[in-house]
Amino acid sequence: MSHADDRAESSALTNQQGLFIVLEGIDGAGTTTQAKRLANSLAEYSIGCHLTREPTDNPIGKLLREILTGAHRPTDATTLGLLFAADRADHLQREIFPALQAGKVVISDRYYHSSLAYQGSEEDREWISQLNKRARSPDRTFFLKVDPEVAATRRKADDRDEELFDSVNTQLRVAQGYEEVVRSLSPDEDIVVLDGHQSLDTLSADILRSTLALLGREHEG
Ligand code: TYD
């Protein structure tokens, strides 16, 4: 391979034109709703985006969803930590890097902060962090902070199927986990904590404005 080829390859890997946005929070915090709203708003600005989620819809993510909905005998936080990290590595290669290289805004409903908060409240958080060390950091993460009792009421109103981490006690522990994660993230991590009790419209407007600012675009309206 010539030096010119070398350069072309390394710039394809490092010179990503897109923007990587993550939404995080306990179950019922509203990450799915806000991720969708952000994707719709960016489309109105003719900004190309790739809306995605973890666990993914790829093979490892599908297995995780089966485990979370009780289709298999329960497993432990160690195994879940490994599977979520594997799903994430696959997600990066299959979806996130290609979309960023195509100049898109990637919006992921959950990312490694979920592993640190959920698995990290049952397993050694430092080990979970090591497993995720090679995962590219998001350019900005919006953490929707919601009281666990409020989130539980929202989950009930949604009438969704019961999942592994749904009990209020687990969500209290995970909420505490997120607090610790947000406090101890590296100073290079760009994380914006938002009050998730605000109206959907107020939150979406804040998230949109903040994302447009990263893109050097003005919020119209
Ligand atoms: P969720 O995002 O609520 O999606 P849905 O409502 O479509 O099922 O469910 C994913 C669950 O997986 C949620 O309880 C958080 C959990 N999770 C982890 O425990 N670790 C992780 O690394 C990720 C990405 C998710």
PDB file of C-alpha atoms and ligand atoms in Angstrom:
ATOM      1  CA  MET A   1       0.000   0.000   0.000  1.00  0.00           C
ATOM      2  CA  SER A   2       1.379   3.465  -0.903  1.00  0.00           C
ATOM      3  CA  HIS A   3       1.630   6.305   1.600  1.00  0.00           C
ATOM      4  CA  ALA A   4      -1.225   8.047  -0.200  1.00  0.00           C
ATOM      5  CA  ASP A   5      -3.428   4.971   0.339  1.00  0.00           C
ATOM      6  CA  ASP A   6      -2.347   4.880   3.960  1.00  0.00           C
ATOM      7  CA  ARG A   7      -3.422   8.462   4.448  1.00  0.00           C
ATOM      8  CA  ALA A   8      -6.731   7.893   2.691  1.00  0.00           C
ATOM      9  CA  GLU A   9      -7.469   4.957   4.961  1.00  0.00           C
ATOM     10  CA  SER A  10      -6.537   6.716   8.171  1.00  0.00           C
ATOM     11  CA  SER A  11      -8.553   9.782   7.263  1.00  0.00           C
ATOM     12  CA  ALA A  12     -11.561   7.568   6.520  1.00  0.00           C
ATOM     13  CA  LEU A  13     -11.247   6.163  10.040  1.00  0.00           C
ATOM     14  CA  THR A  14     -10.535   9.327  11.938  1.00  0.00           C
ATOM     15  CA  ASN A  15     -11.866  12.220   9.919  1.00  0.00           C
ATOM     16  CA  GLN A  16     -15.522  11.630  10.627  1.00  0.00           C
ATOM     17  CA  GLN A  17     -17.747  14.372   9.331  1.00  0.00           C
ATOM     18  CA  GLY A  18     -20.921  13.476  11.191  1.00  0.00           C
ATOM     19  CA  LEU A  19     -22.062  14.114  14.715  1.00  0.00           C
ATOM     20  CA  PHE A  20     -22.797  11.484  17.345  1.00  0.00           C
ATOM     21  CA  ILE A  21     -25.624  12.260  19.800  1.00  0.00           C
ATOM     22  CA  VAL A  22     -26.799   9.968  22.612  1.00  0.00           C
ATOM     23  CA  LEU A  23     -29.934  10.090  24.783  1.00  0.00           C
ATOM     24  CA  GLU A  24     -29.734   8.497  28.237  1.00  0.00           C
ATOM     25  CA  GLY A  25     -31.904   8.007  31.322  1.00  0.00           C
ATOM     26  CA  ILE A  26     -33.687   5.435  33.460  1.00  0.00           C
ATOM     27  CA  ASP A  27     -36.590   3.432  31.965  1.00  0.00           C
ATOM     28  CA  GLY A  28     -39.491   5.835  31.395  1.00  0.00           C
ATOM     29  CA  ALA A  29     -37.237   8.920  31.215  1.00  0.00           C
ATOM     30  CA  GLY A  30     -38.362   9.579  27.639  1.00  0.00           C
ATOM     31  CA  THR A  31     -35.176   8.819  25.681  1.00  0.00           C
ATOM     32  CA  THR A  32     -37.044   7.022  22.865  1.00  0.00           C
ATOM     33  CA  THR A  33     -39.553   9.857  22.426  1.00  0.00           C
ATOM     34  CA  GLN A  34     -36.859  12.533  22.433  1.00  0.00           C
ATOM     35  CA  ALA A  35     -34.581  10.592  20.068  1.00  0.00           C
ATOM     36  CA  LYS A  36     -37.452  10.331  17.554  1.00  0.00           C
ATOM     37  CA  ARG A  37     -38.399  13.989  17.945  1.00  0.00           C
ATOM     38  CA  LEU A  38     -34.806  15.075  17.369  1.00  0.00           C
ATOM     39  CA  ALA A  39     -34.563  12.936  14.211  1.00  0.00           C
ATOM     40  CA  ASN A  40     -37.824  14.431  12.878  1.00  0.00           C
ATOM     41  CA  SER A  41     -36.740  17.991  13.620  1.00  0.00           C
ATOM     42  CA  LEU A  42     -33.341  17.525  11.970  1.00  0.00           C
ATOM     43  CA  ALA A  43     -35.097  16.141   8.898  1.00  0.00           C
ATOM     44  CA  GLU A  44     -37.052  19.413   8.724  1.00  0.00           C
ATOM     45  CA  TYR A  45     -33.709  21.214   8.511  1.00  0.00           C
ATOM     46  CA  SER A  46     -32.709  18.760   5.742  1.00  0.00           C
ATOM     47  CA  ILE A  47     -29.962  17.381   7.980  1.00  0.00           C
ATOM     48  CA  GLY A  48     -29.373  13.688   7.280  1.00  0.00           C
ATOM     49  CA  CYS A  49     -29.538  11.514  10.343  1.00  0.00           C
ATOM     50  CA  HIS A  50     -29.422   7.903  11.422  1.00  0.00           C
ATOM     51  CA  LEU A  51     -31.727   7.072  14.338  1.00  0.00           C
ATOM     52  CA  THR A  52     -30.648   3.982  16.226  1.00  0.00           C
ATOM     53  CA  ARG A  53     -30.846   2.351  19.648  1.00  0.00           C
ATOM     54  CA  GLU A  54     -29.216  -0.062  22.084  1.00  0.00           C
ATOM     55  CA  PRO A  55     -29.817  -2.880  22.518  1.00  0.00           C
ATOM     56  CA  THR A  56     -29.632  -2.782  18.702  1.00  0.00           C
ATOM     57  CA  ASP A  57     -31.755  -4.565  16.121  1.00  0.00           C
ATOM     58  CA  ASN A  58     -28.654  -6.540  15.088  1.00  0.00           C
ATOM     59  CA  PRO A  59     -28.095 -10.183  16.149  1.00  0.00           C
ATOM     60  CA  ILE A  60     -26.539  -9.543  19.577  1.00  0.00           C
ATOM     61  CA  GLY A  61     -29.083  -6.824  20.333  1.00  0.00           C
ATOM     62  CA  LYS A  62     -31.923  -9.190  19.435  1.00  0.00           C
ATOM     63  CA  LEU A  63     -30.569 -11.776  21.845  1.00  0.00           C
ATOM     64  CA  LEU A  64     -30.373  -9.085  24.542  1.00  0.00           C
ATOM     65  CA  ARG A  65     -33.993  -8.077  23.970  1.00  0.00           C
ATOM     66  CA  GLU A  66     -35.023 -11.735  24.330  1.00  0.00           C
ATOM     67  CA  ILE A  67     -33.128 -11.939  27.626  1.00  0.00           C
ATOM     68  CA  LEU A  68     -34.650  -8.656  28.868  1.00  0.00           C
ATOM     69  CA  THR A  69     -38.181  -9.820  28.119  1.00  0.00           C
ATOM     70  CA  GLY A  70     -37.683 -13.170  29.882  1.00  0.00           C
ATOM     71  CA  ALA A  71     -37.501 -15.502  26.859  1.00  0.00           C
ATOM     72  CA  HIS A  72     -34.467 -17.290  28.385  1.00  0.00           C
ATOM     73  CA  ARG A  73     -33.487 -18.305  31.891  1.00  0.00           C
ATOM     74  CA  PRO A  74     -32.140 -15.226  33.732  1.00  0.00           C
ATOM     75  CA  THR A  75     -28.455 -14.449  33.422  1.00  0.00           C
ATOM     76  CA  ASP A  76     -26.132 -12.284  35.527  1.00  0.00           C
ATOM     77  CA  ALA A  77     -24.765  -8.743  35.230  1.00  0.00           C
ATOM     78  CA  THR A  78     -21.348 -10.076  34.150  1.00  0.00           C
ATOM     79  CA  THR A  79     -22.801 -11.812  31.100  1.00  0.00           C
ATOM     80  CA  LEU A  80     -25.084  -8.859  30.337  1.00  0.00           C
ATOM     81  CA  GLY A  81     -22.132  -6.469  30.585  1.00  0.00           C
ATOM     82  CA  LEU A  82     -20.196  -8.539  28.042  1.00  0.00           C
ATOM     83  CA  LEU A  83     -23.165  -8.869  25.690  1.00  0.00           C
ATOM     84  CA  PHE A  84     -24.022  -5.156  25.782  1.00  0.00           C
ATOM     85  CA  ALA A  85     -20.358  -4.296  25.109  1.00  0.00           C
ATOM     86  CA  ALA A  86     -20.296  -6.763  22.178  1.00  0.00           C
ATOM     87  CA  ASP A  87     -23.559  -5.375  20.802  1.00  0.00           C
ATOM     88  CA  ARG A  88     -22.028  -1.882  21.023  1.00  0.00           C
ATOM     89  CA  ALA A  89     -18.801  -2.854  19.221  1.00  0.00           C
ATOM     90  CA  ASP A  90     -20.911  -4.402  16.457  1.00  0.00           C
ATOM     91  CA  HIS A  91     -23.189  -1.345  16.412  1.00  0.00           C
ATOM     92  CA  LEU A  92     -20.192   0.954  15.897  1.00  0.00           C
ATOM     93  CA  GLN A  93     -18.778  -1.049  13.000  1.00  0.00           C
ATOM     94  CA  ARG A  94     -22.062  -1.837  11.293  1.00  0.00           C
ATOM     95  CA  GLU A  95     -24.017   1.380  11.722  1.00  0.00           C
ATOM     96  CA  ILE A  96     -22.440   4.240  13.650  1.00  0.00           C
ATOM     97  CA  PHE A  97     -19.089   4.596  11.841  1.00  0.00           C
ATOM     98  CA  PRO A  98     -20.553   4.255   8.313  1.00  0.00           C
ATOM     99  CA  ALA A  99     -23.258   6.828   9.089  1.00  0.00           C
ATOM    100  CA  LEU A 100     -20.734   9.267  10.610  1.00  0.00           C
ATOM    101  CA  GLN A 101     -18.469   8.813   7.617  1.00  0.00           C
ATOM    102  CA  ALA A 102     -21.418   9.621   5.372  1.00  0.00           C
ATOM    103  CA  GLY A 103     -21.697  12.922   7.276  1.00  0.00           C
ATOM    104  CA  LYS A 104     -24.900  12.053   9.133  1.00  0.00           C
ATOM    105  CA  VAL A 105     -26.029  12.933  12.622  1.00  0.00           C
ATOM    106  CA  VAL A 106     -26.247   9.620  14.482  1.00  0.00           C
ATOM    107  CA  ILE A 107     -28.814   9.648  17.300  1.00  0.00           C
ATOM    108  CA  SER A 108     -28.583   6.665  19.627  1.00  0.00           C
ATOM    109  CA  ASP A 109     -31.273   5.886  22.182  1.00  0.00           C
ATOM    110  CA  ARG A 110     -28.841   4.651  24.923  1.00  0.00           C
ATOM    111  CA  TYR A 111     -25.109   3.878  24.764  1.00  0.00           C
ATOM    112  CA  TYR A 112     -22.330   2.960  27.194  1.00  0.00           C
ATOM    113  CA  HIS A 113     -23.667   5.148  30.023  1.00  0.00           C
ATOM    114  CA  SER A 114     -26.525   2.609  30.247  1.00  0.00           C
ATOM    115  CA  SER A 115     -24.040  -0.220  30.794  1.00  0.00           C
ATOM    116  CA  LEU A 116     -22.216   1.835  33.440  1.00  0.00           C
ATOM    117  CA  ALA A 117     -25.477   2.665  35.237  1.00  0.00           C
ATOM    118  CA  TYR A 118     -27.383  -0.656  34.863  1.00  0.00           C
ATOM    119  CA  GLN A 119     -24.702  -3.367  34.849  1.00  0.00           C
ATOM    120  CA  GLY A 120     -22.359  -1.112  36.842  1.00  0.00           C
ATOM    121  CA  SER A 121     -24.795  -1.082  39.747  1.00  0.00           C
ATOM    122  CA  GLU A 122     -24.495  -4.883  40.074  1.00  0.00           C
ATOM    123  CA  GLU A 123     -21.012  -5.567  38.669  1.00  0.00           C
ATOM    124  CA  ASP A 124     -17.707  -3.751  39.205  1.00  0.00           C
ATOM    125  CA  ARG A 125     -18.305  -0.469  37.347  1.00  0.00           C
ATOM    126  CA  GLU A 126     -14.599  -0.092  36.589  1.00  0.00           C
ATOM    127  CA  TRP A 127     -14.601  -3.451  34.785  1.00  0.00           C
ATOM    128  CA  ILE A 128     -17.691  -2.453  32.777  1.00  0.00           C
ATOM    129  CA  SER A 129     -15.888   0.764  31.890  1.00  0.00           C
ATOM    130  CA  GLN A 130     -12.841  -1.211  30.691  1.00  0.00           C
ATOM    131  CA  LEU A 131     -15.067  -3.351  28.457  1.00  0.00           C
ATOM    132  CA  ASN A 132     -16.336  -0.167  26.806  1.00  0.00           C
ATOM    133  CA  LYS A 133     -13.025   1.631  26.630  1.00  0.00           C
ATOM    134  CA  ARG A 134     -12.706   1.320  22.875  1.00  0.00           C
ATOM    135  CA  ALA A 135     -16.208   2.599  22.130  1.00  0.00           C
ATOM    136  CA  ARG A 136     -16.067   6.042  20.498  1.00  0.00           C
ATOM    137  CA  SER A 137     -17.322   8.782  22.824  1.00  0.00           C
ATOM    138  CA  PRO A 138     -20.472  10.598  21.732  1.00  0.00           C
ATOM    139  CA  ASP A 139     -20.062  14.241  20.713  1.00  0.00           C
ATOM    140  CA  ARG A 140     -22.884  15.084  23.108  1.00  0.00           C
ATOM    141  CA  THR A 141     -25.015  13.034  25.483  1.00  0.00           C
ATOM    142  CA  PHE A 142     -28.330  14.312  26.817  1.00  0.00           C
ATOM    143  CA  PHE A 143     -29.139  12.764  30.170  1.00  0.00           C
ATOM    144  CA  LEU A 144     -32.855  13.071  30.942  1.00  0.00           C
ATOM    145  CA  LYS A 145     -33.047  13.136  34.701  1.00  0.00           C
ATOM    146  CA  VAL A 146     -36.380  11.869  35.996  1.00  0.00           C
ATOM    147  CA  ASP A 147     -37.539  10.822  39.447  1.00  0.00           C
ATOM    148  CA  PRO A 148     -37.817   6.975  39.513  1.00  0.00           C
ATOM    149  CA  GLU A 149     -41.383   7.135  40.903  1.00  0.00           C
ATOM    150  CA  VAL A 150     -42.464   9.460  38.085  1.00  0.00           C
ATOM    151  CA  ALA A 151     -40.787   7.196  35.520  1.00  0.00           C
ATOM    152  CA  ALA A 152     -42.590   4.155  36.998  1.00  0.00           C
ATOM    153  CA  THR A 153     -45.954   5.917  36.614  1.00  0.00           C
ATOM    154  CA  ARG A 154     -45.120   6.738  32.989  1.00  0.00           C
ATOM    155  CA  ARG A 155     -44.148   3.114  32.279  1.00  0.00           C
ATOM    156  CA  LYS A 156     -47.488   1.918  33.692  1.00  0.00           C
ATOM    157  CA  ALA A 157     -49.402   4.457  31.593  1.00  0.00           C
ATOM    158  CA  ASP A 158     -47.537   3.221  28.484  1.00  0.00           C
ATOM    159  CA  ASP A 159     -48.830  -0.281  29.148  1.00  0.00           C
ATOM    160  CA  ARG A 160     -45.599  -1.813  27.840  1.00  0.00           C
ATOM    161  CA  ASP A 161     -44.537  -5.404  28.575  1.00  0.00           C
ATOM    162  CA  GLU A 162     -42.692  -5.954  31.845  1.00  0.00           C
ATOM    163  CA  GLU A 163     -38.881  -6.021  31.384  1.00  0.00           C
ATOM    164  CA  LEU A 164     -35.987  -7.221  33.522  1.00  0.00           C
ATOM    165  CA  PHE A 165     -35.085  -3.879  35.135  1.00  0.00           C
ATOM    166  CA  ASP A 166     -38.631  -2.583  35.679  1.00  0.00           C
ATOM    167  CA  SER A 167     -39.005  -2.845  39.473  1.00  0.00           C
ATOM    168  CA  VAL A 168     -38.977   0.482  41.314  1.00  0.00           C
ATOM    169  CA  ASN A 169     -36.123  -0.710  43.549  1.00  0.00           C
ATOM    170  CA  THR A 170     -33.981  -1.550  40.540  1.00  0.00           C
ATOM    171  CA  GLN A 171     -34.755   1.809  38.956  1.00  0.00           C
ATOM    172  CA  LEU A 172     -33.819   3.598  42.220  1.00  0.00           C
ATOM    173  CA  ARG A 173     -30.483   1.796  42.140  1.00  0.00           C
ATOM    174  CA  VAL A 174     -29.977   2.591  38.437  1.00  0.00           C
ATOM    175  CA  ALA A 175     -30.868   6.271  39.031  1.00  0.00           C
ATOM    176  CA  GLN A 176     -28.214   6.347  41.754  1.00  0.00           C
ATOM    177  CA  GLY A 177     -25.851   4.634  39.283  1.00  0.00           C
ATOM    178  CA  TYR A 178     -26.441   7.361  36.686  1.00  0.00           C
ATOM    179  CA  GLU A 179     -25.725  10.054  39.310  1.00  0.00           C
ATOM    180  CA  GLU A 180     -22.367   8.443  40.027  1.00  0.00           C
ATOM    181  CA  VAL A 181     -21.623   7.917  36.327  1.00  0.00           C
ATOM    182  CA  VAL A 182     -22.396  11.553  35.430  1.00  0.00           C
ATOM    183  CA  ARG A 183     -20.184  12.738  38.325  1.00  0.00           C
ATOM    184  CA  SER A 184     -17.240  10.523  37.432  1.00  0.00           C
ATOM    185  CA  LEU A 185     -17.149  10.778  33.617  1.00  0.00           C
ATOM    186  CA  SER A 186     -13.915  12.016  32.097  1.00  0.00           C
ATOM    187  CA  PRO A 187     -13.873  15.826  31.748  1.00  0.00           C
ATOM    188  CA  ASP A 188     -13.625  15.334  27.949  1.00  0.00           C
ATOM    189  CA  GLU A 189     -17.118  13.816  27.889  1.00  0.00           C
ATOM    190  CA  ASP A 190     -19.767  16.231  26.753  1.00  0.00           C
ATOM    191  CA  ILE A 191     -22.850  15.445  28.820  1.00  0.00           C
ATOM    192  CA  VAL A 192     -25.836  17.743  29.276  1.00  0.00           C
ATOM    193  CA  VAL A 193     -28.148  16.980  32.195  1.00  0.00           C
ATOM    194  CA  LEU A 194     -31.756  18.007  31.520  1.00  0.00           C
ATOM    195  CA  ASP A 195     -34.708  18.081  33.860  1.00  0.00           C
ATOM    196  CA  GLY A 196     -36.819  15.303  32.348  1.00  0.00           C
ATOM    197  CA  HIS A 197     -39.970  16.489  34.175  1.00  0.00           C
ATOM    198  CA  GLN A 198     -40.316  19.452  31.803  1.00  0.00           C
ATOM    199  CA  SER A 199     -42.861  19.288  28.995  1.00  0.00           C
ATOM    200  CA  LEU A 200     -41.987  17.176  25.957  1.00  0.00           C
ATOM    201  CA  ASP A 201     -41.919  20.310  23.784  1.00  0.00           C
ATOM    202  CA  THR A 202     -39.589  22.235  26.092  1.00  0.00           C
ATOM    203  CA  LEU A 203     -37.192  19.307  26.232  1.00  0.00           C
ATOM    204  CA  SER A 204     -37.250  18.712  22.468  1.00  0.00           C
ATOM    205  CA  ALA A 205     -36.600  22.394  21.807  1.00  0.00           C
ATOM    206  CA  ASP A 206     -33.602  22.384  24.196  1.00  0.00           C
ATOM    207  CA  ILE A 207     -32.168  19.220  22.651  1.00  0.00           C
ATOM    208  CA  LEU A 208     -32.657  20.533  19.120  1.00  0.00           C
ATOM    209  CA  ARG A 209     -31.118  23.926  19.893  1.00  0.00           C
ATOM    210  CA  SER A 210     -28.112  22.321  21.538  1.00  0.00           C
ATOM    211  CA  THR A 211     -27.595  19.880  18.635  1.00  0.00           C
ATOM    212  CA  LEU A 212     -27.926  22.618  16.019  1.00  0.00           C
ATOM    213  CA  ALA A 213     -25.368  24.692  17.919  1.00  0.00           C
ATOM    214  CA  LEU A 214     -22.877  21.812  17.641  1.00  0.00           C
ATOM    215  CA  LEU A 215     -23.539  21.780  13.897  1.00  0.00           C
ATOM    216  CA  GLY A 216     -23.042  25.543  13.706  1.00  0.00           C
ATOM    217  CA  ARG A 217     -26.679  26.027  12.686  1.00  0.00           C
ATOM    218  CA  GLU A 218     -29.243  28.443  14.105  1.00  0.00           C
ATOM    219  CA  HIS A 219     -32.537  27.336  15.611  1.00  0.00           C
ATOM    220  CA  GLU A 220     -35.364  28.707  13.467  1.00  0.00           C
ATOM    221  CA  GLY A 221     -38.429  29.422  15.515  1.00  0.00           C
TER     222      GLY A 221
HETATM  223  P1  TYD B   1     -35.386   0.331  26.530  1.00  0.00           P
HETATM  224  O1  TYD B   1     -34.313   1.215  26.041  1.00  0.00           O
HETATM  225  O2  TYD B   1     -36.272   0.853  27.594  1.00  0.00           O
HETATM  226  O3  TYD B   1     -36.144  -0.088  25.242  1.00  0.00           O
HETATM  227  P2  TYD B   1     -37.590  -0.739  25.092  1.00  0.00           P
HETATM  228  O4  TYD B   1     -38.530   0.101  25.886  1.00  0.00           O
HETATM  229  O5  TYD B   1     -37.772  -0.631  23.615  1.00  0.00           O
HETATM  230  O6  TYD B   1     -37.465  -2.128  25.590  1.00  0.00           O
HETATM  231  O7  TYD B   1     -34.871  -1.100  27.037  1.00  0.00           O
HETATM  232  C1  TYD B   1     -33.621  -1.454  27.096  1.00  0.00           C
HETATM  233  C2  TYD B   1     -33.271  -1.942  28.490  1.00  0.00           C
HETATM  234  O8  TYD B   1     -31.916  -2.378  28.458  1.00  0.00           O
HETATM  235  C3  TYD B   1     -33.370  -0.848  29.544  1.00  0.00           C
HETATM  236  O9  TYD B   1     -33.926  -1.401  30.731  1.00  0.00           O
HETATM  237  C4  TYD B   1     -31.925  -0.517  29.817  1.00  0.00           C
HETATM  238  C5  TYD B   1     -31.201  -1.792  29.516  1.00  0.00           C
HETATM  239  N1  TYD B   1     -29.774  -1.601  29.121  1.00  0.00           N
HETATM  240  C6  TYD B   1     -28.782  -2.073  29.940  1.00  0.00           C
HETATM  241  O10 TYD B   1     -29.045  -2.630  31.013  1.00  0.00           O
HETATM  242  N2  TYD B   1     -27.470  -1.910  29.563  1.00  0.00           N
HETATM  243  C7  TYD B   1     -27.114  -1.306  28.395  1.00  0.00           C
HETATM  244  O11 TYD B   1     -25.912  -1.187  28.071  1.00  0.00           O
HETATM  245  C8  TYD B   1     -28.176  -0.843  27.537  1.00  0.00           C
HETATM  246  C9  TYD B   1     -27.822  -0.191  26.228  1.00  0.00           C
HETATM  247  C10 TYD B   1     -29.494  -1.005  27.930  1.00  0.00           C
END
